[in-house]
mmCIF file of C-alpha atoms in Angstrom:
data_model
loop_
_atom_site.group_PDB
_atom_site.id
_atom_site.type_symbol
_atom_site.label_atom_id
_atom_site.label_comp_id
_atom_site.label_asym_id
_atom_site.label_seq_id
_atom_site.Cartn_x
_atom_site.Cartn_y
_atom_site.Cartn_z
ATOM 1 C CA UNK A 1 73.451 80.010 84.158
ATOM 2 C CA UNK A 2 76.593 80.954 82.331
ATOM 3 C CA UNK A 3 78.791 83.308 84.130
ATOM 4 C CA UNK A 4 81.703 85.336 83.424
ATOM 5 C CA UNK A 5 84.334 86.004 86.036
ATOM 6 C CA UNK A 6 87.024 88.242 85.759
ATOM 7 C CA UNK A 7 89.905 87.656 88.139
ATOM 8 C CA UNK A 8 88.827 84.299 89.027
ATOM 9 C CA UNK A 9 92.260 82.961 89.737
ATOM 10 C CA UNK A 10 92.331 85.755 92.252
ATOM 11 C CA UNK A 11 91.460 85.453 96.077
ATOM 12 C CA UNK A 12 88.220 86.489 96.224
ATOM 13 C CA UNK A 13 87.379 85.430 92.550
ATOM 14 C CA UNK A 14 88.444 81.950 93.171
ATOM 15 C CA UNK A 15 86.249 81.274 95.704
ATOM 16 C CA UNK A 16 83.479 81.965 93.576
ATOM 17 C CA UNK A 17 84.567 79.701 90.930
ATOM 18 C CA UNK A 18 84.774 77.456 93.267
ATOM 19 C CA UNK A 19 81.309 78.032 94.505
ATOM 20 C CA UNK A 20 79.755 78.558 90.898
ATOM 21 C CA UNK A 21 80.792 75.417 89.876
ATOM 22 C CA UNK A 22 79.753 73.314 92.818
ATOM 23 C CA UNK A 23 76.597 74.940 92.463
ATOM 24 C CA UNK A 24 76.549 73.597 88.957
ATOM 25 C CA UNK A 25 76.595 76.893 86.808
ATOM 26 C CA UNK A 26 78.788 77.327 83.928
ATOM 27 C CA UNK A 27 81.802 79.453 84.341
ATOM 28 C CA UNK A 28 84.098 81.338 82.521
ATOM 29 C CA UNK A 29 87.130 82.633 84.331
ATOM 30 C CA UNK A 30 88.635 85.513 82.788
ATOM 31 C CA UNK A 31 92.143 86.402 84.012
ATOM 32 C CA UNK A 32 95.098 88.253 83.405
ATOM 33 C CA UNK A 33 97.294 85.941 85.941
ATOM 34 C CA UNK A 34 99.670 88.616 87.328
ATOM 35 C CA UNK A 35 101.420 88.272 90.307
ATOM 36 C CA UNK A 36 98.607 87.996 92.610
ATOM 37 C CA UNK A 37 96.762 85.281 90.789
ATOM 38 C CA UNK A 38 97.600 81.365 90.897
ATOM 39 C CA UNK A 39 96.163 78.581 88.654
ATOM 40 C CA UNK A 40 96.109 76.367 91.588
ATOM 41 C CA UNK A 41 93.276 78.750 93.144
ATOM 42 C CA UNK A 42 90.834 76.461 90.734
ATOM 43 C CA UNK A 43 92.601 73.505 90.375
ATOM 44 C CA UNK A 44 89.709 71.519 92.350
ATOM 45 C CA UNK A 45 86.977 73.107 89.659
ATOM 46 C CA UNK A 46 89.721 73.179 86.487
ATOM 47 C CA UNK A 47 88.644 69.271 85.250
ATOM 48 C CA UNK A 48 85.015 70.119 85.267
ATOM 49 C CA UNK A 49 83.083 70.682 82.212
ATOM 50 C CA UNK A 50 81.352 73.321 83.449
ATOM 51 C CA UNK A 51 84.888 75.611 83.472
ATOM 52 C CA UNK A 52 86.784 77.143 80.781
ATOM 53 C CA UNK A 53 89.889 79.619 81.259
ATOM 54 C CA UNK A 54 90.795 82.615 79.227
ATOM 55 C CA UNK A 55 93.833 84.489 80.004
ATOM 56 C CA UNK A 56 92.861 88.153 78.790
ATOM 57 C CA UNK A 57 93.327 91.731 80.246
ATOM 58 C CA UNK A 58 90.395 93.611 80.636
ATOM 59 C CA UNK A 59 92.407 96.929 79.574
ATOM 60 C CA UNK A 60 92.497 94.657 76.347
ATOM 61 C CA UNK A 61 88.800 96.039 74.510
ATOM 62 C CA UNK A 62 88.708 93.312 71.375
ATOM 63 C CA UNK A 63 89.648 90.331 73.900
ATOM 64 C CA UNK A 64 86.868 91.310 75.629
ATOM 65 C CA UNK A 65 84.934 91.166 72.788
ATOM 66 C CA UNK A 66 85.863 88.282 71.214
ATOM 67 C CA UNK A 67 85.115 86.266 75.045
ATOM 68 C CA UNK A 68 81.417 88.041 75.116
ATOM 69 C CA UNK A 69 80.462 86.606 71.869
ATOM 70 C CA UNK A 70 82.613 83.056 71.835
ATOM 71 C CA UNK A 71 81.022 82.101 75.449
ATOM 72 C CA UNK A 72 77.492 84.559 75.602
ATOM 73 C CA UNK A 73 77.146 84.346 79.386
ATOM 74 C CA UNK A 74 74.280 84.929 81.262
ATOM 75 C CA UNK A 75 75.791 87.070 83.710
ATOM 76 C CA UNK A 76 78.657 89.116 84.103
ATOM 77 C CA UNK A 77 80.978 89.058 88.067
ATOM 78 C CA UNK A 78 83.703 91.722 88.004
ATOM 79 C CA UNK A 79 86.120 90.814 90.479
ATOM 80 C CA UNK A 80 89.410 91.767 88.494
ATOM 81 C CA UNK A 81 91.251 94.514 90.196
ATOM 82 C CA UNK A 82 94.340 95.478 91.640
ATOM 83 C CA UNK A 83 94.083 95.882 95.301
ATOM 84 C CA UNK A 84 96.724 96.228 97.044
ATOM 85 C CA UNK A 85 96.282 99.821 99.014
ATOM 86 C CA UNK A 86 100.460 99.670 99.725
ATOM 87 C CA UNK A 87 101.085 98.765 96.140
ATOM 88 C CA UNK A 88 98.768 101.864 94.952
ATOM 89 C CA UNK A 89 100.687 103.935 97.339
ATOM 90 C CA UNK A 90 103.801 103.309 95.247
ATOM 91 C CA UNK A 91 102.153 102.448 91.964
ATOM 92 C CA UNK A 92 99.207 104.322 91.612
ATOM 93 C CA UNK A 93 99.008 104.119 87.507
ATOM 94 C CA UNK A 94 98.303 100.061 87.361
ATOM 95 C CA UNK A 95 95.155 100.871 89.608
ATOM 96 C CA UNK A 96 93.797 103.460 87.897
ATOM 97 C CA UNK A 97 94.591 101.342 84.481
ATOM 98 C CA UNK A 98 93.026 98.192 85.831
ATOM 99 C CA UNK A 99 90.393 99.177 88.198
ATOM 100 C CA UNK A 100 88.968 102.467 86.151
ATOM 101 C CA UNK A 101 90.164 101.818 82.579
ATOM 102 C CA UNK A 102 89.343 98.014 83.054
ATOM 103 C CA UNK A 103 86.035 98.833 84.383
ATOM 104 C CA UNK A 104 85.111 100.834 81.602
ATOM 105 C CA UNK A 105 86.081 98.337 78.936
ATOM 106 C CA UNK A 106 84.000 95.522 80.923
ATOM 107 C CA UNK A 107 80.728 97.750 80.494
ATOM 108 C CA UNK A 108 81.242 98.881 76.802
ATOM 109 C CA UNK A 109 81.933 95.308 75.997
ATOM 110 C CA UNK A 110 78.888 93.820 78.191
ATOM 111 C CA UNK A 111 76.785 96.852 76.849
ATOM 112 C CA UNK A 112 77.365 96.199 73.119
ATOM 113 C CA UNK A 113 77.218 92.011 74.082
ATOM 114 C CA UNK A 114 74.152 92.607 75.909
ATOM 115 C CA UNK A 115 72.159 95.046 72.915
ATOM 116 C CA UNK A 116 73.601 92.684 70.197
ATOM 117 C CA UNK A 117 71.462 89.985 72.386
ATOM 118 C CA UNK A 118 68.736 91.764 72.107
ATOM 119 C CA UNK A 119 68.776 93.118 75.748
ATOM 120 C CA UNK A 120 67.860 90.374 77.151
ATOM 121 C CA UNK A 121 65.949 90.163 80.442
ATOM 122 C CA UNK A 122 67.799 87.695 82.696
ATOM 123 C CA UNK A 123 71.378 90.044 81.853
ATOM 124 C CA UNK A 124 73.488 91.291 84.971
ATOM 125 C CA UNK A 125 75.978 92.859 85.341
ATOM 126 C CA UNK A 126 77.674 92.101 88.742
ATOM 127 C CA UNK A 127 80.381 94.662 89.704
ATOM 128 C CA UNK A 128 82.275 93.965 92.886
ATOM 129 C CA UNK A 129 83.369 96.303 95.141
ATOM 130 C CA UNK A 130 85.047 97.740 98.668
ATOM 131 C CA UNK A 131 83.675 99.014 101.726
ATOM 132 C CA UNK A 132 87.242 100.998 101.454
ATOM 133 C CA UNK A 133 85.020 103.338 99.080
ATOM 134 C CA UNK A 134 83.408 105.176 102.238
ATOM 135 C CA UNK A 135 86.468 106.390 103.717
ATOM 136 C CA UNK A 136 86.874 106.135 107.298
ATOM 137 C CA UNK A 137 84.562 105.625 110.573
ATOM 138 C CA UNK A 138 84.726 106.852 114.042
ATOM 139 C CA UNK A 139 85.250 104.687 116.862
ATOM 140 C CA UNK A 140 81.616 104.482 117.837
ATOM 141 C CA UNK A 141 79.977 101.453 117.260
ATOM 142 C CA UNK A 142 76.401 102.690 116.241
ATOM 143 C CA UNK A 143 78.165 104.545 113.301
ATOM 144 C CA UNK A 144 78.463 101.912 110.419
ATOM 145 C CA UNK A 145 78.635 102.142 106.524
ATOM 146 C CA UNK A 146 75.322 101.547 104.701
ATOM 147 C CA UNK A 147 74.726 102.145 101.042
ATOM 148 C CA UNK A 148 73.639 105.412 101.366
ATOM 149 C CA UNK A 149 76.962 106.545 103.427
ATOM 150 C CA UNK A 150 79.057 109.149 101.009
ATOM 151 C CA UNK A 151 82.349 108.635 99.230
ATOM 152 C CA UNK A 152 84.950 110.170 100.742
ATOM 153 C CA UNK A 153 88.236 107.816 99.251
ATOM 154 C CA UNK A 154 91.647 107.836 101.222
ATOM 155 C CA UNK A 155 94.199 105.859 99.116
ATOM 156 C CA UNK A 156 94.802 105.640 95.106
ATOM 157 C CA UNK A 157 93.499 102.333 95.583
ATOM 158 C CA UNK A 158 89.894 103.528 97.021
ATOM 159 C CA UNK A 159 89.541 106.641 94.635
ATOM 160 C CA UNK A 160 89.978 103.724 91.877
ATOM 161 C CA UNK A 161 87.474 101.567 93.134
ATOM 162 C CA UNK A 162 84.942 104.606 94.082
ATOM 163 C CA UNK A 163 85.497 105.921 90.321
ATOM 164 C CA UNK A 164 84.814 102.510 89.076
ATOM 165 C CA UNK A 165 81.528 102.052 91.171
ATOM 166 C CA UNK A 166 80.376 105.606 89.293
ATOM 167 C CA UNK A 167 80.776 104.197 86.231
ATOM 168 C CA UNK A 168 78.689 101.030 86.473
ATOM 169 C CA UNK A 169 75.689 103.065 87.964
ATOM 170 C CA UNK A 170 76.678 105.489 85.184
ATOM 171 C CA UNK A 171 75.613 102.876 82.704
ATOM 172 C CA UNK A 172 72.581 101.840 84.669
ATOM 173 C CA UNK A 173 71.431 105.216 84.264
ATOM 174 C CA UNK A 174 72.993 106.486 80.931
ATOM 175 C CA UNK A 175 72.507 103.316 78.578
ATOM 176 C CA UNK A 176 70.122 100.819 81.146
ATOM 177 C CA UNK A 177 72.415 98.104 81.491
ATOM 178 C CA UNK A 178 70.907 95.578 84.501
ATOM 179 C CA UNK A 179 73.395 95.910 86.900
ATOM 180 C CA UNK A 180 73.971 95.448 91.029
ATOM 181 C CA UNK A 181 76.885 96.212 92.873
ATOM 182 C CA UNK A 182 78.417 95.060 95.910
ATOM 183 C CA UNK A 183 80.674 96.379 98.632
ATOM 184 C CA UNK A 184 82.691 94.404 100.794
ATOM 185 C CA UNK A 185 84.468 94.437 104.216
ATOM 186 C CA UNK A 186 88.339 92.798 104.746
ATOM 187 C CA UNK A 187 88.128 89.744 103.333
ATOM 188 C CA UNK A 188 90.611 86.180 105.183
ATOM 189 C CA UNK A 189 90.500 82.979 104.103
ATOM 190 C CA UNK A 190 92.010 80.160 101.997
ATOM 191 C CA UNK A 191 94.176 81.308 99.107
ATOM 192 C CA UNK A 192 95.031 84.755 100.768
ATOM 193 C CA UNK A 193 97.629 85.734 98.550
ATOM 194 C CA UNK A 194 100.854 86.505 101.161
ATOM 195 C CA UNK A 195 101.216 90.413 101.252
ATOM 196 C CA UNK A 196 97.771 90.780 103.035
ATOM 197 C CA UNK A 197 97.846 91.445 106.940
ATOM 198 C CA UNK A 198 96.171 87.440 108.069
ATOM 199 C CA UNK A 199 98.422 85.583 105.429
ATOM 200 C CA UNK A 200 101.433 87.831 106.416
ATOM 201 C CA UNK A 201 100.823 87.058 110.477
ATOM 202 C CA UNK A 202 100.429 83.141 110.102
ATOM 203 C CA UNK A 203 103.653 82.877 107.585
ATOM 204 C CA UNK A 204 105.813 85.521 109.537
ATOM 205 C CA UNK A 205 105.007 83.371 112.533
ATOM 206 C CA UNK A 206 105.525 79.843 111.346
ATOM 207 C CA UNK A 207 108.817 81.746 110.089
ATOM 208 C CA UNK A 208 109.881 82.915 113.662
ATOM 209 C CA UNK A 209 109.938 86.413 112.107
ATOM 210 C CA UNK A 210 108.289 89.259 113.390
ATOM 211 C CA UNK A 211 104.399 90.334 113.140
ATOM 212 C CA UNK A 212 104.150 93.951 111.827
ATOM 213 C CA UNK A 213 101.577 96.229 113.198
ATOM 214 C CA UNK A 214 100.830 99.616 111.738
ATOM 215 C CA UNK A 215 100.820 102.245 114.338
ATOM 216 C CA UNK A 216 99.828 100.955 117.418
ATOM 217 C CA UNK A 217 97.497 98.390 116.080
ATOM 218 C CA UNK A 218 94.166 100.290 116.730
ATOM 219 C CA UNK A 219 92.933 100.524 113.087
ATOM 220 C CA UNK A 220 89.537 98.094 113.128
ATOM 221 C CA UNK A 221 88.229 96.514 110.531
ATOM 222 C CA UNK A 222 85.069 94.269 110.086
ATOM 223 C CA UNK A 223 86.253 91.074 108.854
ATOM 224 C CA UNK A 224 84.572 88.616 106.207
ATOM 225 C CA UNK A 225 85.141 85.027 105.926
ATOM 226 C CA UNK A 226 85.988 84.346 102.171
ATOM 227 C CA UNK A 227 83.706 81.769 101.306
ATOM 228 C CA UNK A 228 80.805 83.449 102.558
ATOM 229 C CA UNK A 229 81.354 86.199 100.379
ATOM 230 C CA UNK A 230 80.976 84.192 97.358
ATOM 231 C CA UNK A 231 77.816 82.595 98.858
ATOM 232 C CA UNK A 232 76.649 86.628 99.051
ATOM 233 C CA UNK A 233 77.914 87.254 96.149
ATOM 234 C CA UNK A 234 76.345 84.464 93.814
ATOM 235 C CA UNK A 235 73.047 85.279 95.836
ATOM 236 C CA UNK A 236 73.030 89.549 95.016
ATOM 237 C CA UNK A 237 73.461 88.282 91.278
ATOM 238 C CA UNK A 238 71.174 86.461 90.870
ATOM 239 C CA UNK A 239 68.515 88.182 93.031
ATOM 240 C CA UNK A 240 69.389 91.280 93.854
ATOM 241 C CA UNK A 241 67.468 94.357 92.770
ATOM 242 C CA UNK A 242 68.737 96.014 89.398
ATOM 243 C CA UNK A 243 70.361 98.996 90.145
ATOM 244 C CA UNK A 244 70.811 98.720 93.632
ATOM 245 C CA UNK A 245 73.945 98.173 95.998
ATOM 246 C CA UNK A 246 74.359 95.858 98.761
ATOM 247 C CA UNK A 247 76.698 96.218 101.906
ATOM 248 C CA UNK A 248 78.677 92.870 102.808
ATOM 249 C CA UNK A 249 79.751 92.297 106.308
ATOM 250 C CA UNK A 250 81.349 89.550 108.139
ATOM 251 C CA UNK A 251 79.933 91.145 111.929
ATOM 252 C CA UNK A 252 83.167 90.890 112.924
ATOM 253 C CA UNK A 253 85.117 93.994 113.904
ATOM 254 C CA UNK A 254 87.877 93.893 115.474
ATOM 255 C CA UNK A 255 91.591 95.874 116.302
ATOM 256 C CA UNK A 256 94.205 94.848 113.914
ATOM 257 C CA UNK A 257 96.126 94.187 117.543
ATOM 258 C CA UNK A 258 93.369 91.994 118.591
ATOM 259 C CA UNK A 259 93.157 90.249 115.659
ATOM 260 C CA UNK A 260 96.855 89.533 115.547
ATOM 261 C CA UNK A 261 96.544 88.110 118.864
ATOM 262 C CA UNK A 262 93.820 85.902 118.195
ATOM 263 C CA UNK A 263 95.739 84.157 115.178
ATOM 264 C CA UNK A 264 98.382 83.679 117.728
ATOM 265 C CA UNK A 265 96.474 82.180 119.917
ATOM 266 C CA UNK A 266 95.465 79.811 117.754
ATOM 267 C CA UNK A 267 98.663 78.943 116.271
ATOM 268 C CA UNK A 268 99.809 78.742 119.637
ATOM 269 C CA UNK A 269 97.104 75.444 119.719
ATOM 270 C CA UNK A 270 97.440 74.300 116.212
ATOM 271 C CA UNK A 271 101.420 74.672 115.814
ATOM 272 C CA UNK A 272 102.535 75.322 119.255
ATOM 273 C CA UNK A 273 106.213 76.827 119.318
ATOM 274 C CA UNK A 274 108.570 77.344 122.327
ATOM 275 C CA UNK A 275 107.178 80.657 122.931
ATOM 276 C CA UNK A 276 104.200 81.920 122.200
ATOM 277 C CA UNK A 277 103.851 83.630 119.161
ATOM 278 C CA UNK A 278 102.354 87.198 120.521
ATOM 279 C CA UNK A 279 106.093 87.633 121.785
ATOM 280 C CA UNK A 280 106.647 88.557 117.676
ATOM 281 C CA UNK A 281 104.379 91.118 117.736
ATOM 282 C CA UNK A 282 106.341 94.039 116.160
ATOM 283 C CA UNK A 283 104.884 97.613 116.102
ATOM 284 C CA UNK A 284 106.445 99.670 112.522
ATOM 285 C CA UNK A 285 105.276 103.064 111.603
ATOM 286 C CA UNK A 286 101.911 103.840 110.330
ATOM 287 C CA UNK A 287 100.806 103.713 106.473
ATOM 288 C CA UNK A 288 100.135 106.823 104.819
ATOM 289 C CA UNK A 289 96.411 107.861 104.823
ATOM 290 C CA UNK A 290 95.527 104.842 106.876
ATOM 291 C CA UNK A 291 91.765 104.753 107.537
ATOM 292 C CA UNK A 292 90.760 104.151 111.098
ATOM 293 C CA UNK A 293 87.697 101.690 111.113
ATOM 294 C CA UNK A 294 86.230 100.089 108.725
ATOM 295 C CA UNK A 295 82.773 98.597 109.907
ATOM 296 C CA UNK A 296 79.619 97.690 107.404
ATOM 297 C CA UNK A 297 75.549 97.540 108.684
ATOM 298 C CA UNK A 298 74.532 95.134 106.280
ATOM 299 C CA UNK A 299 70.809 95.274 107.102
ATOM 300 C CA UNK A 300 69.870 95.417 102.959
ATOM 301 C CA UNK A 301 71.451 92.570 101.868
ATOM 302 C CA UNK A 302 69.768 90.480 105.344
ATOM 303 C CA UNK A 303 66.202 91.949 104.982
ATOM 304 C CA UNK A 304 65.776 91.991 101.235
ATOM 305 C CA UNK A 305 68.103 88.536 100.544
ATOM 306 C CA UNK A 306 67.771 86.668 103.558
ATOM 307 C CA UNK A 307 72.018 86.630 103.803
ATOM 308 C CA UNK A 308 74.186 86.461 106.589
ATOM 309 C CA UNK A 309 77.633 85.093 107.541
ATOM 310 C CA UNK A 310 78.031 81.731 108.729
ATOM 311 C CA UNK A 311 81.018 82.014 110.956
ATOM 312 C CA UNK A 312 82.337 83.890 113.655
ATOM 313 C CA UNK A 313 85.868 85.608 112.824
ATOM 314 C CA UNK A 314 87.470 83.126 115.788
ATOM 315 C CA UNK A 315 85.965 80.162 113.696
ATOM 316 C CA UNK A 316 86.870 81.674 110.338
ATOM 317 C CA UNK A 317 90.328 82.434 111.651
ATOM 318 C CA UNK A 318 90.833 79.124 113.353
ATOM 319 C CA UNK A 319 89.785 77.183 109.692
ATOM 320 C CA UNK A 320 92.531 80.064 107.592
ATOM 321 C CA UNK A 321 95.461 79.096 110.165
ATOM 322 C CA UNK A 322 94.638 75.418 109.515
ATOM 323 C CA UNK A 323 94.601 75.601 105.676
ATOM 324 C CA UNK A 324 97.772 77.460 105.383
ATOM 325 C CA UNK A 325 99.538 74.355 108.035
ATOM 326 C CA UNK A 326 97.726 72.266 105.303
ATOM 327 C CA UNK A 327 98.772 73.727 102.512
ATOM 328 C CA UNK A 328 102.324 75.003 102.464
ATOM 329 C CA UNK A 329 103.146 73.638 98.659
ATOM 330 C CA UNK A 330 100.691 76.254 97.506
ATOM 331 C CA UNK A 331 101.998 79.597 99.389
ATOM 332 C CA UNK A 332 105.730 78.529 99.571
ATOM 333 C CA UNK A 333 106.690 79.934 95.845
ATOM 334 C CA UNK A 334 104.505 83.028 96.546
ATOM 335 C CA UNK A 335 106.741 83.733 98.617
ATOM 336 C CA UNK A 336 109.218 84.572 95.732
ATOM 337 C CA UNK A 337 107.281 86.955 93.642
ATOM 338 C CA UNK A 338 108.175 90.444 93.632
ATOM 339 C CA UNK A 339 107.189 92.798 96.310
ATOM 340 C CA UNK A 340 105.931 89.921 98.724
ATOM 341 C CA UNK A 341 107.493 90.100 101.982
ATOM 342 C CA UNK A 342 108.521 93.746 101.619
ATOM 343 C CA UNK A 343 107.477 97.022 103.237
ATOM 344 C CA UNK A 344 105.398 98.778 100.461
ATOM 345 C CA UNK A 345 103.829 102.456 100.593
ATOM 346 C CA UNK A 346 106.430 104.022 102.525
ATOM 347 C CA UNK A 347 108.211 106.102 100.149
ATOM 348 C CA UNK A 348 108.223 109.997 100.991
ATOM 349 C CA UNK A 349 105.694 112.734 99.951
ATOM 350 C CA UNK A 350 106.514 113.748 96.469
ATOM 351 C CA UNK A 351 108.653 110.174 95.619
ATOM 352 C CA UNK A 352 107.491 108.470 92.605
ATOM 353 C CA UNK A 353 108.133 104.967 92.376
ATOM 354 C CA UNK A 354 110.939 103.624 90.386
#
């Protein structure tokens, strides 16, 4: 199959680049390449003749165009977003540009690709989402997200993905387009651009700096290797039910202070220091609006697909550390880019950003 990827030089969206191609389908990676994304993401796939690049905005309608009928893919994977819930704290306009705006441009151009095609059968639509959409849990472990939990967004960055999940079943409904959606837990792994909370832990330590902690580190979250969300991913696509959504969980919940002292743990083995890291554990005040536990029941996507994740968080965690020792040429100049490294979504109530 052909496939069309938006934000494949991302995080997420590399890995399934990555994965498409290995798997031998033909990709196109559509990407803006702001600050978040990095060519080297799919520099292991970028040779192949089964990949082709085009740098495009999806706020940009007639690029859009022009890519659906130069390349006529087979199916569609909308990965490009911004989201970064600090950076929408202080910046709410790119997200609702990118991830509502953008959204609607990828379905009017897929719609108008798709019924110039002829409608055909083997069409999707793939439109990626966040578990972030559901708002917060209690701390009670039979209490999980499923894909019939309501919306109840907390951050400009949520209410942008929850109004651009309404939109693609909109145009199931409204127009037919074959679509499935997907919703994710915290993703870690290889590539992690460096303002994240894993990438921002191992770096901070190898740096001897201190490991920030919102609050008192009690926030949970269920935590997703990378690469087996691309595995999931590739799978819901291409057979998942039209229509339908599908919960993606790693399993794996855990503290965001239990987490940090895992990775230290293992650093502590990998890249042992002359004290241990946890001793740069650093408590700062909370982030506004910050959702206390994130945790998906993923029972649709196991029963009806036959998915589930192939590592433990310990082992995931223990492979991320390792590839970031490995692999400091690649997040060294990310370091540079603007914003990384700072405190974001602190301002006051009522500050706009400058």
């Amino acid at each position: 199959m052909k496939i069309l990827i938006t934000g494949g030089a991302g995080f997420i969206g590399s890995a399934v680049v990555r994965l498409a191609v290995a798997r031998g389908h033909e990709v196109v990676n559509l990407d803006a390449m702001t600050y978040a994304a990095s060519e080297t993401n799919v520099a292991s796939v970028s040779g192949s003749n089964l990949y082709s690049f085009e740098k495009a905005d999806i706020r940009d309608r007639a690029a859009l165009d022009r890519i659906f009928a130069s390349h006529r893919p087979d199916w569609v994977m909308h990965l490009a977003a911004e989201s970064h819930v600090d950076r929408s704290i202080d910046g709410p306009a790119d997200f609702i540009e990118t991830n509502v705006t953008g959204t609607f441009n990828m379905l009017e151009a897929a719609r108008s690709y798709w019924v110039a095609q002829g409608k055909p059968d083997s069409f999707r639509f793939h439109h990626i989402s966040t578990d972030e959409v559901f708002g917060s849990l209690p701390n009670d472990p039979q209490v999980k997200f499923t894909e019939d939990t309501p919306y109840d967004p907390r951050s400009p960055y949520s209410a942008s993905k929850a109004s651009s999940d309404h939109l693609v079943r909109a145009w199931h409904e409204t127009y037919g387009l074959p679509v499935v959606l997907t919703n994710c837990s915290n993703n870690y792994g290889p590539f992690h651009f460096p303002e994240k909370l894993i990438p921002v832990v191992i770096l901070n330590a190898l740096a001897g700096k201190p490991l920030p902690i919102y609050g008192r580190g009690e926030n949970i979250r269920d935590w997703l290797y990378v690469e087996d969300h691309a595995d999931a991913l590739l799978l819901v696509v291409e057979k998942g039910e039209l229509g339908r959504s599908y919960n993606i969980g790693g399993e794996n919940e855990r503290t965001n202070l239990e987490l940090v002292k895992t990775l230290c743990s293992i650093l502590d083995t990998l890249k042992p220091a002359a004290k241990p890291y946890a001793e740069q554990i650093t408590f700062v005040t909370d982030r506004p609006g910050h959702d206390a536990r994130y945790a998906i029941d993923p029972s649709r996507i196991r029963s009806e697909l036959g998915w589930r994740p192939s590592v433990t968080v310990e082992e995931g965690l223990t492979k991320t550390v390792q590839w970031y020792l490995d692999n400091e040429a690649w997040w060294r100049p990310l370091l540079e880019r603007k914003g990384v490294g700072v405190r974001l979504g602190v301002q006051a109530a009522g500050e706009t950003a400058a």
